[in-house]
Amino acid sequence: MADSATLANATIGENVYVMAGATLVDATVERSVVPPDATLEGATVRRSIIDADSHLAGVALSGALIELNTRIPARSESDPD
């Protein structure tokens, strides 16, 4: 794991590579790659590859490949179905 990543209440499991510039807040990551400028907030990510400059909030992913600049915001109770 890179020393210059920002980690706040993050759980990093086995076989995780978090690159410099990544931000993990209230996140759990296992067997995944998190590149520079990616942000995980309130997310659980397992066996996944996240591309650069992506923002994932309030999601649980397993076996995912997230492409460059992807935004997946947390869904609020007021969002329509």
JSON list of N, CA and C in Angstrom, two decimals:
[
{"chain": "A", "resi": 1, "resn": "MET", "atom": "N", "xyz": [0.86, -1.18, 0.00]},
{"chain": "A", "resi": 1, "resn": "MET", "atom": "CA", "xyz": [0.00, 0.00, 0.00]},
{"chain": "A", "resi": 1, "resn": "MET", "atom": "C", "xyz": [0.89, 1.24, 0.00]},
{"chain": "A", "resi": 2, "resn": "ALA", "atom": "N", "xyz": [0.52, 2.21, -0.78]},
{"chain": "A", "resi": 2, "resn": "ALA", "atom": "CA", "xyz": [1.30, 3.44, -0.90]},
{"chain": "A", "resi": 2, "resn": "ALA", "atom": "C", "xyz": [1.14, 4.29, 0.35]},
{"chain": "A", "resi": 3, "resn": "ASP", "atom": "N", "xyz": [2.24, 4.92, 0.77]},
{"chain": "A", "resi": 3, "resn": "ASP", "atom": "CA", "xyz": [2.22, 5.74, 1.98]},
{"chain": "A", "resi": 3, "resn": "ASP", "atom": "C", "xyz": [1.41, 7.02, 1.82]},
{"chain": "A", "resi": 4, "resn": "SER", "atom": "N", "xyz": [1.27, 7.53, 0.60]},
{"chain": "A", "resi": 4, "resn": "SER", "atom": "CA", "xyz": [0.60, 8.81, 0.44]},
{"chain": "A", "resi": 4, "resn": "SER", "atom": "C", "xyz": [-0.88, 8.68, 0.07]},
{"chain": "A", "resi": 5, "resn": "ALA", "atom": "N", "xyz": [-1.46, 7.51, 0.28]},
{"chain": "A", "resi": 5, "resn": "ALA", "atom": "CA", "xyz": [-2.91, 7.38, 0.13]},
{"chain": "A", "resi": 5, "resn": "ALA", "atom": "C", "xyz": [-3.57, 7.92, 1.39]},
{"chain": "A", "resi": 6, "resn": "THR", "atom": "N", "xyz": [-4.80, 8.41, 1.27]},
{"chain": "A", "resi": 6, "resn": "THR", "atom": "CA", "xyz": [-5.54, 8.92, 2.42]},
{"chain": "A", "resi": 6, "resn": "THR", "atom": "C", "xyz": [-6.48, 7.83, 2.90]},
{"chain": "A", "resi": 7, "resn": "LEU", "atom": "N", "xyz": [-6.29, 7.42, 4.16]},
{"chain": "A", "resi": 7, "resn": "LEU", "atom": "CA", "xyz": [-7.12, 6.36, 4.74]},
{"chain": "A", "resi": 7, "resn": "LEU", "atom": "C", "xyz": [-7.78, 6.89, 6.00]},
{"chain": "A", "resi": 8, "resn": "ALA", "atom": "N", "xyz": [-9.11, 6.77, 6.09]},
{"chain": "A", "resi": 8, "resn": "ALA", "atom": "CA", "xyz": [-9.85, 7.18, 7.28]},
{"chain": "A", "resi": 8, "resn": "ALA", "atom": "C", "xyz": [-10.87, 6.08, 7.58]},
{"chain": "A", "resi": 9, "resn": "ASN", "atom": "N", "xyz": [-10.65, 5.38, 8.68]},
{"chain": "A", "resi": 9, "resn": "ASN", "atom": "CA", "xyz": [-11.53, 4.28, 9.07]},
{"chain": "A", "resi": 9, "resn": "ASN", "atom": "C", "xyz": [-11.66, 3.25, 7.95]},
{"chain": "A", "resi": 10, "resn": "ALA", "atom": "N", "xyz": [-10.52, 2.92, 7.34]},
{"chain": "A", "resi": 10, "resn": "ALA", "atom": "CA", "xyz": [-10.49, 1.96, 6.24]},
{"chain": "A", "resi": 10, "resn": "ALA", "atom": "C", "xyz": [-9.92, 0.63, 6.74]},
{"chain": "A", "resi": 11, "resn": "THR", "atom": "N", "xyz": [-10.49, -0.46, 6.24]},
{"chain": "A", "resi": 11, "resn": "THR", "atom": "CA", "xyz": [-10.00, -1.80, 6.54]},
{"chain": "A", "resi": 11, "resn": "THR", "atom": "C", "xyz": [-9.40, -2.36, 5.26]},
{"chain": "A", "resi": 12, "resn": "ILE", "atom": "N", "xyz": [-8.12, -2.67, 5.30]},
{"chain": "A", "resi": 12, "resn": "ILE", "atom": "CA", "xyz": [-7.40, -3.17, 4.14]},
{"chain": "A", "resi": 12, "resn": "ILE", "atom": "C", "xyz": [-7.07, -4.63, 4.39]},
{"chain": "A", "resi": 13, "resn": "GLY", "atom": "N", "xyz": [-7.63, -5.52, 3.57]},
{"chain": "A", "resi": 13, "resn": "GLY", "atom": "CA", "xyz": [-7.40, -6.95, 3.71]},
{"chain": "A", "resi": 13, "resn": "GLY", "atom": "C", "xyz": [-6.18, -7.40, 2.95]},
{"chain": "A", "resi": 14, "resn": "GLU", "atom": "N", "xyz": [-6.15, -8.70, 2.65]},
{"chain": "A", "resi": 14, "resn": "GLU", "atom": "CA", "xyz": [-5.02, -9.30, 1.94]},
{"chain": "A", "resi": 14, "resn": "GLU", "atom": "C", "xyz": [-5.06, -8.94, 0.46]},
{"chain": "A", "resi": 15, "resn": "ASN", "atom": "N", "xyz": [-3.85, -8.94, -0.14]},
{"chain": "A", "resi": 15, "resn": "ASN", "atom": "CA", "xyz": [-3.69, -8.75, -1.58]},
{"chain": "A", "resi": 15, "resn": "ASN", "atom": "C", "xyz": [-4.39, -7.49, -2.10]},
{"chain": "A", "resi": 16, "resn": "VAL", "atom": "N", "xyz": [-4.13, -6.38, -1.44]},
{"chain": "A", "resi": 16, "resn": "VAL", "atom": "CA", "xyz": [-4.69, -5.08, -1.84]},
{"chain": "A", "resi": 16, "resn": "VAL", "atom": "C", "xyz": [-3.53, -4.17, -2.21]},
{"chain": "A", "resi": 17, "resn": "TYR", "atom": "N", "xyz": [-3.69, -3.45, -3.31]},
{"chain": "A", "resi": 17, "resn": "TYR", "atom": "CA", "xyz": [-2.71, -2.45, -3.71]},
{"chain": "A", "resi": 17, "resn": "TYR", "atom": "C", "xyz": [-3.42, -1.12, -3.82]},
{"chain": "A", "resi": 18, "resn": "VAL", "atom": "N", "xyz": [-3.14, -0.22, -2.88]},
{"chain": "A", "resi": 18, "resn": "VAL", "atom": "CA", "xyz": [-3.70, 1.13, -2.89]},
{"chain": "A", "resi": 18, "resn": "VAL", "atom": "C", "xyz": [-2.57, 2.07, -3.30]},
{"chain": "A", "resi": 19, "resn": "MET", "atom": "N", "xyz": [-2.76, 2.74, -4.44]},
{"chain": "A", "resi": 19, "resn": "MET", "atom": "CA", "xyz": [-1.72, 3.61, -4.98]},
{"chain": "A", "resi": 19, "resn": "MET", "atom": "C", "xyz": [-1.77, 5.01, -4.37]},
{"chain": "A", "resi": 20, "resn": "ALA", "atom": "N", "xyz": [-0.66, 5.71, -4.48]},
{"chain": "A", "resi": 20, "resn": "ALA", "atom": "CA", "xyz": [-0.56, 7.08, -3.98]},
{"chain": "A", "resi": 20, "resn": "ALA", "atom": "C", "xyz": [-1.65, 7.93, -4.61]},
{"chain": "A", "resi": 21, "resn": "GLY", "atom": "N", "xyz": [-2.30, 8.75, -3.80]},
{"chain": "A", "resi": 21, "resn": "GLY", "atom": "CA", "xyz": [-3.34, 9.65, -4.28]},
{"chain": "A", "resi": 21, "resn": "GLY", "atom": "C", "xyz": [-4.74, 9.09, -4.14]},
{"chain": "A", "resi": 22, "resn": "ALA", "atom": "N", "xyz": [-4.89, 7.82, -3.77]},
{"chain": "A", "resi": 22, "resn": "ALA", "atom": "CA", "xyz": [-6.22, 7.23, -3.54]},
{"chain": "A", "resi": 22, "resn": "ALA", "atom": "C", "xyz": [-6.75, 7.67, -2.18]},
{"chain": "A", "resi": 23, "resn": "THR", "atom": "N", "xyz": [-8.08, 7.70, -2.06]},
{"chain": "A", "resi": 23, "resn": "THR", "atom": "CA", "xyz": [-8.73, 8.07, -0.80]},
{"chain": "A", "resi": 23, "resn": "THR", "atom": "C", "xyz": [-9.73, 6.99, -0.43]},
{"chain": "A", "resi": 24, "resn": "LEU", "atom": "N", "xyz": [-9.60, 6.45, 0.79]},
{"chain": "A", "resi": 24, "resn": "LEU", "atom": "CA", "xyz": [-10.53, 5.45, 1.30]},
{"chain": "A", "resi": 24, "resn": "LEU", "atom": "C", "xyz": [-11.08, 5.95, 2.62]},
{"chain": "A", "resi": 25, "resn": "VAL", "atom": "N", "xyz": [-12.41, 6.15, 2.68]},
{"chain": "A", "resi": 25, "resn": "VAL", "atom": "CA", "xyz": [-13.08, 6.64, 3.87]},
{"chain": "A", "resi": 25, "resn": "VAL", "atom": "C", "xyz": [-14.20, 5.66, 4.22]},
{"chain": "A", "resi": 26, "resn": "ASP", "atom": "N", "xyz": [-14.18, 5.13, 5.43]},
{"chain": "A", "resi": 26, "resn": "ASP", "atom": "CA", "xyz": [-15.19, 4.16, 5.86]},
{"chain": "A", "resi": 26, "resn": "ASP", "atom": "C", "xyz": [-15.33, 3.05, 4.82]},
{"chain": "A", "resi": 27, "resn": "ALA", "atom": "N", "xyz": [-14.20, 2.53, 4.34]},
{"chain": "A", "resi": 27, "resn": "ALA", "atom": "CA", "xyz": [-14.20, 1.53, 3.28]},
{"chain": "A", "resi": 27, "resn": "ALA", "atom": "C", "xyz": [-13.51, 0.25, 3.73]},
{"chain": "A", "resi": 28, "resn": "THR", "atom": "N", "xyz": [-13.95, -0.86, 3.13]},
{"chain": "A", "resi": 28, "resn": "THR", "atom": "CA", "xyz": [-13.31, -2.16, 3.32]},
{"chain": "A", "resi": 28, "resn": "THR", "atom": "C", "xyz": [-12.88, -2.66, 1.94]},
{"chain": "A", "resi": 29, "resn": "VAL", "atom": "N", "xyz": [-11.61, -3.04, 1.82]},
{"chain": "A", "resi": 29, "resn": "VAL", "atom": "CA", "xyz": [-11.09, -3.47, 0.53]},
{"chain": "A", "resi": 29, "resn": "VAL", "atom": "C", "xyz": [-10.31, -4.77, 0.73]},
{"chain": "A", "resi": 30, "resn": "GLU", "atom": "N", "xyz": [-10.59, -5.76, -0.13]},
{"chain": "A", "resi": 30, "resn": "GLU", "atom": "CA", "xyz": [-9.89, -7.04, -0.12]},
{"chain": "A", "resi": 30, "resn": "GLU", "atom": "C", "xyz": [-9.57, -7.45, -1.54]},
{"chain": "A", "resi": 31, "resn": "ARG", "atom": "N", "xyz": [-8.37, -7.97, -1.76]},
{"chain": "A", "resi": 31, "resn": "ARG", "atom": "CA", "xyz": [-7.96, -8.53, -3.06]},
{"chain": "A", "resi": 31, "resn": "ARG", "atom": "C", "xyz": [-8.34, -7.62, -4.22]},
{"chain": "A", "resi": 32, "resn": "SER", "atom": "N", "xyz": [-7.92, -6.37, -4.13]},
{"chain": "A", "resi": 32, "resn": "SER", "atom": "CA", "xyz": [-8.30, -5.37, -5.13]},
{"chain": "A", "resi": 32, "resn": "SER", "atom": "C", "xyz": [-7.16, -4.40, -5.41]},
{"chain": "A", "resi": 33, "resn": "VAL", "atom": "N", "xyz": [-7.32, -3.64, -6.49]},
{"chain": "A", "resi": 33, "resn": "VAL", "atom": "CA", "xyz": [-6.38, -2.59, -6.86]},
{"chain": "A", "resi": 33, "resn": "VAL", "atom": "C", "xyz": [-7.14, -1.26, -6.88]},
{"chain": "A", "resi": 34, "resn": "VAL", "atom": "N", "xyz": [-6.60, -0.29, -6.14]},
{"chain": "A", "resi": 34, "resn": "VAL", "atom": "CA", "xyz": [-7.20, 1.05, -6.08]},
{"chain": "A", "resi": 34, "resn": "VAL", "atom": "C", "xyz": [-6.14, 2.04, -6.56]},
{"chain": "A", "resi": 35, "resn": "PRO", "atom": "N", "xyz": [-6.37, 2.68, -7.72]},
{"chain": "A", "resi": 35, "resn": "PRO", "atom": "CA", "xyz": [-5.36, 3.53, -8.34]},
{"chain": "A", "resi": 35, "resn": "PRO", "atom": "C", "xyz": [-5.37, 4.96, -7.80]},
{"chain": "A", "resi": 36, "resn": "PRO", "atom": "N", "xyz": [-4.44, 5.80, -8.32]},
{"chain": "A", "resi": 36, "resn": "PRO", "atom": "CA", "xyz": [-4.41, 7.20, -7.92]},
{"chain": "A", "resi": 36, "resn": "PRO", "atom": "C", "xyz": [-5.73, 7.90, -8.24]},
{"chain": "A", "resi": 37, "resn": "ASP", "atom": "N", "xyz": [-6.08, 8.83, -7.42]},
{"chain": "A", "resi": 37, "resn": "ASP", "atom": "CA", "xyz": [-7.27, 9.68, -7.61]},
{"chain": "A", "resi": 37, "resn": "ASP", "atom": "C", "xyz": [-8.58, 8.92, -7.56]},
{"chain": "A", "resi": 38, "resn": "ALA", "atom": "N", "xyz": [-8.57, 7.67, -7.13]},
{"chain": "A", "resi": 38, "resn": "ALA", "atom": "CA", "xyz": [-9.83, 6.94, -6.90]},
{"chain": "A", "resi": 38, "resn": "ALA", "atom": "C", "xyz": [-10.27, 7.22, -5.47]},
{"chain": "A", "resi": 39, "resn": "THR", "atom": "N", "xyz": [-11.59, 7.32, -5.26]},
{"chain": "A", "resi": 39, "resn": "THR", "atom": "CA", "xyz": [-12.15, 7.57, -3.94]},
{"chain": "A", "resi": 39, "resn": "THR", "atom": "C", "xyz": [-13.20, 6.52, -3.63]},
{"chain": "A", "resi": 40, "resn": "LEU", "atom": "N", "xyz": [-13.07, 5.88, -2.47]},
{"chain": "A", "resi": 40, "resn": "LEU", "atom": "CA", "xyz": [-14.06, 4.93, -1.98]},
{"chain": "A", "resi": 40, "resn": "LEU", "atom": "C", "xyz": [-14.59, 5.47, -0.66]},
{"chain": "A", "resi": 41, "resn": "GLU", "atom": "N", "xyz": [-15.88, 5.72, -0.59]},
{"chain": "A", "resi": 41, "resn": "GLU", "atom": "CA", "xyz": [-16.51, 6.23, 0.62]},
{"chain": "A", "resi": 41, "resn": "GLU", "atom": "C", "xyz": [-17.67, 5.32, 1.01]},
{"chain": "A", "resi": 42, "resn": "GLY", "atom": "N", "xyz": [-17.63, 4.77, 2.20]},
{"chain": "A", "resi": 42, "resn": "GLY", "atom": "CA", "xyz": [-18.70, 3.89, 2.66]},
{"chain": "A", "resi": 42, "resn": "GLY", "atom": "C", "xyz": [-18.89, 2.72, 1.72]},
{"chain": "A", "resi": 43, "resn": "ALA", "atom": "N", "xyz": [-17.79, 2.21, 1.18]},
{"chain": "A", "resi": 43, "resn": "ALA", "atom": "CA", "xyz": [-17.85, 1.15, 0.17]},
{"chain": "A", "resi": 43, "resn": "ALA", "atom": "C", "xyz": [-17.14, -0.11, 0.66]},
{"chain": "A", "resi": 44, "resn": "THR", "atom": "N", "xyz": [-17.62, -1.24, 0.16]},
{"chain": "A", "resi": 44, "resn": "THR", "atom": "CA", "xyz": [-16.95, -2.52, 0.36]},
{"chain": "A", "resi": 44, "resn": "THR", "atom": "C", "xyz": [-16.59, -3.05, -1.03]},
{"chain": "A", "resi": 45, "resn": "VAL", "atom": "N", "xyz": [-15.30, -3.30, -1.24]},
{"chain": "A", "resi": 45, "resn": "VAL", "atom": "CA", "xyz": [-14.82, -3.73, -2.55]},
{"chain": "A", "resi": 45, "resn": "VAL", "atom": "C", "xyz": [-13.97, -4.98, -2.36]},
{"chain": "A", "resi": 46, "resn": "ARG", "atom": "N", "xyz": [-14.34, -6.05, -3.08]},
{"chain": "A", "resi": 46, "resn": "ARG", "atom": "CA", "xyz": [-13.62, -7.32, -3.00]},
{"chain": "A", "resi": 46, "resn": "ARG", "atom": "C", "xyz": [-13.34, -7.82, -4.42]},
{"chain": "A", "resi": 47, "resn": "ARG", "atom": "N", "xyz": [-12.15, -8.37, -4.60]},
{"chain": "A", "resi": 47, "resn": "ARG", "atom": "CA", "xyz": [-11.76, -8.98, -5.87]},
{"chain": "A", "resi": 47, "resn": "ARG", "atom": "C", "xyz": [-12.10, -8.08, -7.07]},
{"chain": "A", "resi": 48, "resn": "SER", "atom": "N", "xyz": [-11.69, -6.82, -6.99]},
{"chain": "A", "resi": 48, "resn": "SER", "atom": "CA", "xyz": [-12.06, -5.85, -8.02]},
{"chain": "A", "resi": 48, "resn": "SER", "atom": "C", "xyz": [-10.88, -4.99, -8.43]},
{"chain": "A", "resi": 49, "resn": "ILE", "atom": "N", "xyz": [-11.00, -4.38, -9.60]},
{"chain": "A", "resi": 49, "resn": "ILE", "atom": "CA", "xyz": [-10.03, -3.41, -10.09]},
{"chain": "A", "resi": 49, "resn": "ILE", "atom": "C", "xyz": [-10.79, -2.12, -10.36]},
{"chain": "A", "resi": 50, "resn": "ILE", "atom": "N", "xyz": [-10.33, -1.06, -9.72]},
{"chain": "A", "resi": 50, "resn": "ILE", "atom": "CA", "xyz": [-10.94, 0.26, -9.86]},
{"chain": "A", "resi": 50, "resn": "ILE", "atom": "C", "xyz": [-10.00, 1.09, -10.72]},
{"chain": "A", "resi": 51, "resn": "ASP", "atom": "N", "xyz": [-10.52, 1.76, -11.74]},
{"chain": "A", "resi": 51, "resn": "ASP", "atom": "CA", "xyz": [-9.67, 2.58, -12.60]},
{"chain": "A", "resi": 51, "resn": "ASP", "atom": "C", "xyz": [-9.51, 3.98, -11.99]},
{"chain": "A", "resi": 52, "resn": "ALA", "atom": "N", "xyz": [-8.56, 4.73, -12.52]},
{"chain": "A", "resi": 52, "resn": "ALA", "atom": "CA", "xyz": [-8.21, 6.04, -11.98]},
{"chain": "A", "resi": 52, "resn": "ALA", "atom": "C", "xyz": [-9.37, 7.02, -12.04]},
{"chain": "A", "resi": 53, "resn": "ASP", "atom": "N", "xyz": [-9.37, 7.93, -11.10]},
{"chain": "A", "resi": 53, "resn": "ASP", "atom": "CA", "xyz": [-10.32, 9.04, -11.02]},
{"chain": "A", "resi": 53, "resn": "ASP", "atom": "C", "xyz": [-11.77, 8.58, -10.93]},
{"chain": "A", "resi": 54, "resn": "SER", "atom": "N", "xyz": [-11.99, 7.44, -10.27]},
{"chain": "A", "resi": 54, "resn": "SER", "atom": "CA", "xyz": [-13.35, 6.95, -10.04]},
{"chain": "A", "resi": 54, "resn": "SER", "atom": "C", "xyz": [-13.77, 7.28, -8.62]},
{"chain": "A", "resi": 55, "resn": "HIS", "atom": "N", "xyz": [-15.08, 7.43, -8.42]},
{"chain": "A", "resi": 55, "resn": "HIS", "atom": "CA", "xyz": [-15.62, 7.75, -7.09]},
{"chain": "A", "resi": 55, "resn": "HIS", "atom": "C", "xyz": [-16.77, 6.79, -6.82]},
{"chain": "A", "resi": 56, "resn": "LEU", "atom": "N", "xyz": [-16.59, 5.96, -5.79]},
{"chain": "A", "resi": 56, "resn": "LEU", "atom": "CA", "xyz": [-17.61, 4.98, -5.41]},
{"chain": "A", "resi": 56, "resn": "LEU", "atom": "C", "xyz": [-18.05, 5.29, -3.99]},
{"chain": "A", "resi": 57, "resn": "ALA", "atom": "N", "xyz": [-19.34, 5.45, -3.80]},
{"chain": "A", "resi": 57, "resn": "ALA", "atom": "CA", "xyz": [-19.87, 5.78, -2.47]},
{"chain": "A", "resi": 57, "resn": "ALA", "atom": "C", "xyz": [-21.08, 4.91, -2.16]},
{"chain": "A", "resi": 58, "resn": "GLY", "atom": "N", "xyz": [-21.05, 4.27, -0.99]},
{"chain": "A", "resi": 58, "resn": "GLY", "atom": "CA", "xyz": [-22.20, 3.52, -0.51]},
{"chain": "A", "resi": 58, "resn": "GLY", "atom": "C", "xyz": [-22.51, 2.29, -1.32]},
{"chain": "A", "resi": 59, "resn": "VAL", "atom": "N", "xyz": [-21.49, 1.63, -1.87]},
{"chain": "A", "resi": 59, "resn": "VAL", "atom": "CA", "xyz": [-21.72, 0.43, -2.67]},
{"chain": "A", "resi": 59, "resn": "VAL", "atom": "C", "xyz": [-20.94, -0.76, -2.12]},
{"chain": "A", "resi": 60, "resn": "ALA", "atom": "N", "xyz": [-21.38, -1.95, -2.50]},
{"chain": "A", "resi": 60, "resn": "ALA", "atom": "CA", "xyz": [-20.66, -3.19, -2.21]},
{"chain": "A", "resi": 60, "resn": "ALA", "atom": "C", "xyz": [-20.42, -3.87, -3.55]},
{"chain": "A", "resi": 61, "resn": "LEU", "atom": "N", "xyz": [-19.15, -4.07, -3.90]},
{"chain": "A", "resi": 61, "resn": "LEU", "atom": "CA", "xyz": [-18.79, -4.67, -5.18]},
{"chain": "A", "resi": 61, "resn": "LEU", "atom": "C", "xyz": [-17.95, -5.91, -4.96]},
{"chain": "A", "resi": 62, "resn": "SER", "atom": "N", "xyz": [-18.13, -6.90, -5.80]},
{"chain": "A", "resi": 62, "resn": "SER", "atom": "CA", "xyz": [-17.30, -8.10, -5.77]},
{"chain": "A", "resi": 62, "resn": "SER", "atom": "C", "xyz": [-17.07, -8.54, -7.21]},
{"chain": "A", "resi": 63, "resn": "GLY", "atom": "N", "xyz": [-15.81, -8.72, -7.57]},
{"chain": "A", "resi": 63, "resn": "GLY", "atom": "CA", "xyz": [-15.46, -9.14, -8.92]},
{"chain": "A", "resi": 63, "resn": "GLY", "atom": "C", "xyz": [-15.76, -8.10, -9.98]},
{"chain": "A", "resi": 64, "resn": "ALA", "atom": "N", "xyz": [-15.65, -6.82, -9.63]},
{"chain": "A", "resi": 64, "resn": "ALA", "atom": "CA", "xyz": [-16.00, -5.74, -10.55]},
{"chain": "A", "resi": 64, "resn": "ALA", "atom": "C", "xyz": [-14.76, -5.16, -11.23]},
{"chain": "A", "resi": 65, "resn": "LEU", "atom": "N", "xyz": [-14.97, -4.63, -12.41]},
{"chain": "A", "resi": 65, "resn": "LEU", "atom": "CA", "xyz": [-13.97, -3.86, -13.13]},
{"chain": "A", "resi": 65, "resn": "LEU", "atom": "C", "xyz": [-14.60, -2.50, -13.40]},
{"chain": "A", "resi": 66, "resn": "ILE", "atom": "N", "xyz": [-14.14, -1.48, -12.67]},
{"chain": "A", "resi": 66, "resn": "ILE", "atom": "CA", "xyz": [-14.71, -0.14, -12.75]},
{"chain": "A", "resi": 66, "resn": "ILE", "atom": "C", "xyz": [-13.82, 0.70, -13.67]},
{"chain": "A", "resi": 67, "resn": "GLU", "atom": "N", "xyz": [-14.40, 1.26, -14.72]},
{"chain": "A", "resi": 67, "resn": "GLU", "atom": "CA", "xyz": [-13.64, 2.00, -15.72]},
{"chain": "A", "resi": 67, "resn": "GLU", "atom": "C", "xyz": [-13.30, 3.42, -15.27]},
{"chain": "A", "resi": 68, "resn": "LEU", "atom": "N", "xyz": [-12.42, 4.03, -16.02]},
{"chain": "A", "resi": 68, "resn": "LEU", "atom": "CA", "xyz": [-11.92, 5.38, -15.79]},
{"chain": "A", "resi": 68, "resn": "LEU", "atom": "C", "xyz": [-13.07, 6.38, -15.60]},
{"chain": "A", "resi": 69, "resn": "ASN", "atom": "N", "xyz": [-12.96, 7.22, -14.58]},
{"chain": "A", "resi": 69, "resn": "ASN", "atom": "CA", "xyz": [-13.90, 8.32, -14.30]},
{"chain": "A", "resi": 69, "resn": "ASN", "atom": "C", "xyz": [-15.31, 7.88, -13.95]},
{"chain": "A", "resi": 70, "resn": "THR", "atom": "N", "xyz": [-15.49, 6.67, -13.48]},
{"chain": "A", "resi": 70, "resn": "THR", "atom": "CA", "xyz": [-16.82, 6.19, -13.10]},
{"chain": "A", "resi": 70, "resn": "THR", "atom": "C", "xyz": [-17.25, 6.84, -11.79]},
{"chain": "A", "resi": 71, "resn": "ARG", "atom": "N", "xyz": [-18.52, 7.23, -11.73]},
{"chain": "A", "resi": 71, "resn": "ARG", "atom": "CA", "xyz": [-19.10, 7.80, -10.51]},
{"chain": "A", "resi": 71, "resn": "ARG", "atom": "C", "xyz": [-20.29, 6.94, -10.11]},
{"chain": "A", "resi": 72, "resn": "ILE", "atom": "N", "xyz": [-20.25, 6.37, -8.93]},
{"chain": "A", "resi": 72, "resn": "ILE", "atom": "CA", "xyz": [-21.38, 5.63, -8.38]},
{"chain": "A", "resi": 72, "resn": "ILE", "atom": "C", "xyz": [-21.65, 6.23, -7.00]},
{"chain": "A", "resi": 73, "resn": "PRO", "atom": "N", "xyz": [-22.63, 7.13, -6.93]},
{"chain": "A", "resi": 73, "resn": "PRO", "atom": "CA", "xyz": [-22.92, 7.79, -5.64]},
{"chain": "A", "resi": 73, "resn": "PRO", "atom": "C", "xyz": [-23.78, 6.91, -4.75]},
{"chain": "A", "resi": 74, "resn": "ALA", "atom": "N", "xyz": [-23.73, 7.22, -3.49]},
{"chain": "A", "resi": 74, "resn": "ALA", "atom": "CA", "xyz": [-24.62, 6.55, -2.53]},
{"chain": "A", "resi": 74, "resn": "ALA", "atom": "C", "xyz": [-26.04, 6.96, -2.85]},
{"chain": "A", "resi": 75, "resn": "ARG", "atom": "N", "xyz": [-26.95, 6.04, -2.74]},
{"chain": "A", "resi": 75, "resn": "ARG", "atom": "CA", "xyz": [-28.36, 6.31, -3.00]},
{"chain": "A", "resi": 75, "resn": "ARG", "atom": "C", "xyz": [-29.01, 6.72, -1.70]},
{"chain": "A", "resi": 76, "resn": "SER", "atom": "N", "xyz": [-29.76, 7.80, -1.73]},
{"chain": "A", "resi": 76, "resn": "SER", "atom": "CA", "xyz": [-30.44, 8.26, -0.52]},
{"chain": "A", "resi": 76, "resn": "SER", "atom": "C", "xyz": [-31.87, 7.76, -0.54]},
{"chain": "A", "resi": 77, "resn": "GLU", "atom": "N", "xyz": [-32.51, 7.78, 0.61]},
{"chain": "A", "resi": 77, "resn": "GLU", "atom": "CA", "xyz": [-33.89, 7.32, 0.71]},
{"chain": "A", "resi": 77, "resn": "GLU", "atom": "C", "xyz": [-34.84, 8.20, -0.08]},
{"chain": "A", "resi": 78, "resn": "SER", "atom": "N", "xyz": [-34.46, 9.43, -0.37]},
{"chain": "A", "resi": 78, "resn": "SER", "atom": "CA", "xyz": [-35.33, 10.33, -1.12]},
{"chain": "A", "resi": 78, "resn": "SER", "atom": "C", "xyz": [-35.21, 10.18, -2.63]},
{"chain": "A", "resi": 79, "resn": "ASP", "atom": "N", "xyz": [-34.23, 9.37, -3.09]},
{"chain": "A", "resi": 79, "resn": "ASP", "atom": "CA", "xyz": [-34.08, 9.14, -4.53]},
{"chain": "A", "resi": 79, "resn": "ASP", "atom": "C", "xyz": [-35.28, 8.33, -5.05]},
{"chain": "A", "resi": 80, "resn": "PRO", "atom": "N", "xyz": [-35.79, 8.69, -6.24]},
{"chain": "A", "resi": 80, "resn": "PRO", "atom": "CA", "xyz": [-36.89, 7.91, -6.82]},
{"chain": "A", "resi": 80, "resn": "PRO", "atom": "C", "xyz": [-36.39, 6.55, -7.28]},
{"chain": "A", "resi": 81, "resn": "ASP", "atom": "N", "xyz": [-37.27, 5.57, -7.33]},
{"chain": "A", "resi": 81, "resn": "ASP", "atom": "CA", "xyz": [-36.91, 4.24, -7.80]},
{"chain": "A", "resi": 81, "resn": "ASP", "atom": "C", "xyz": [-36.77, 4.22, -9.30]}
]
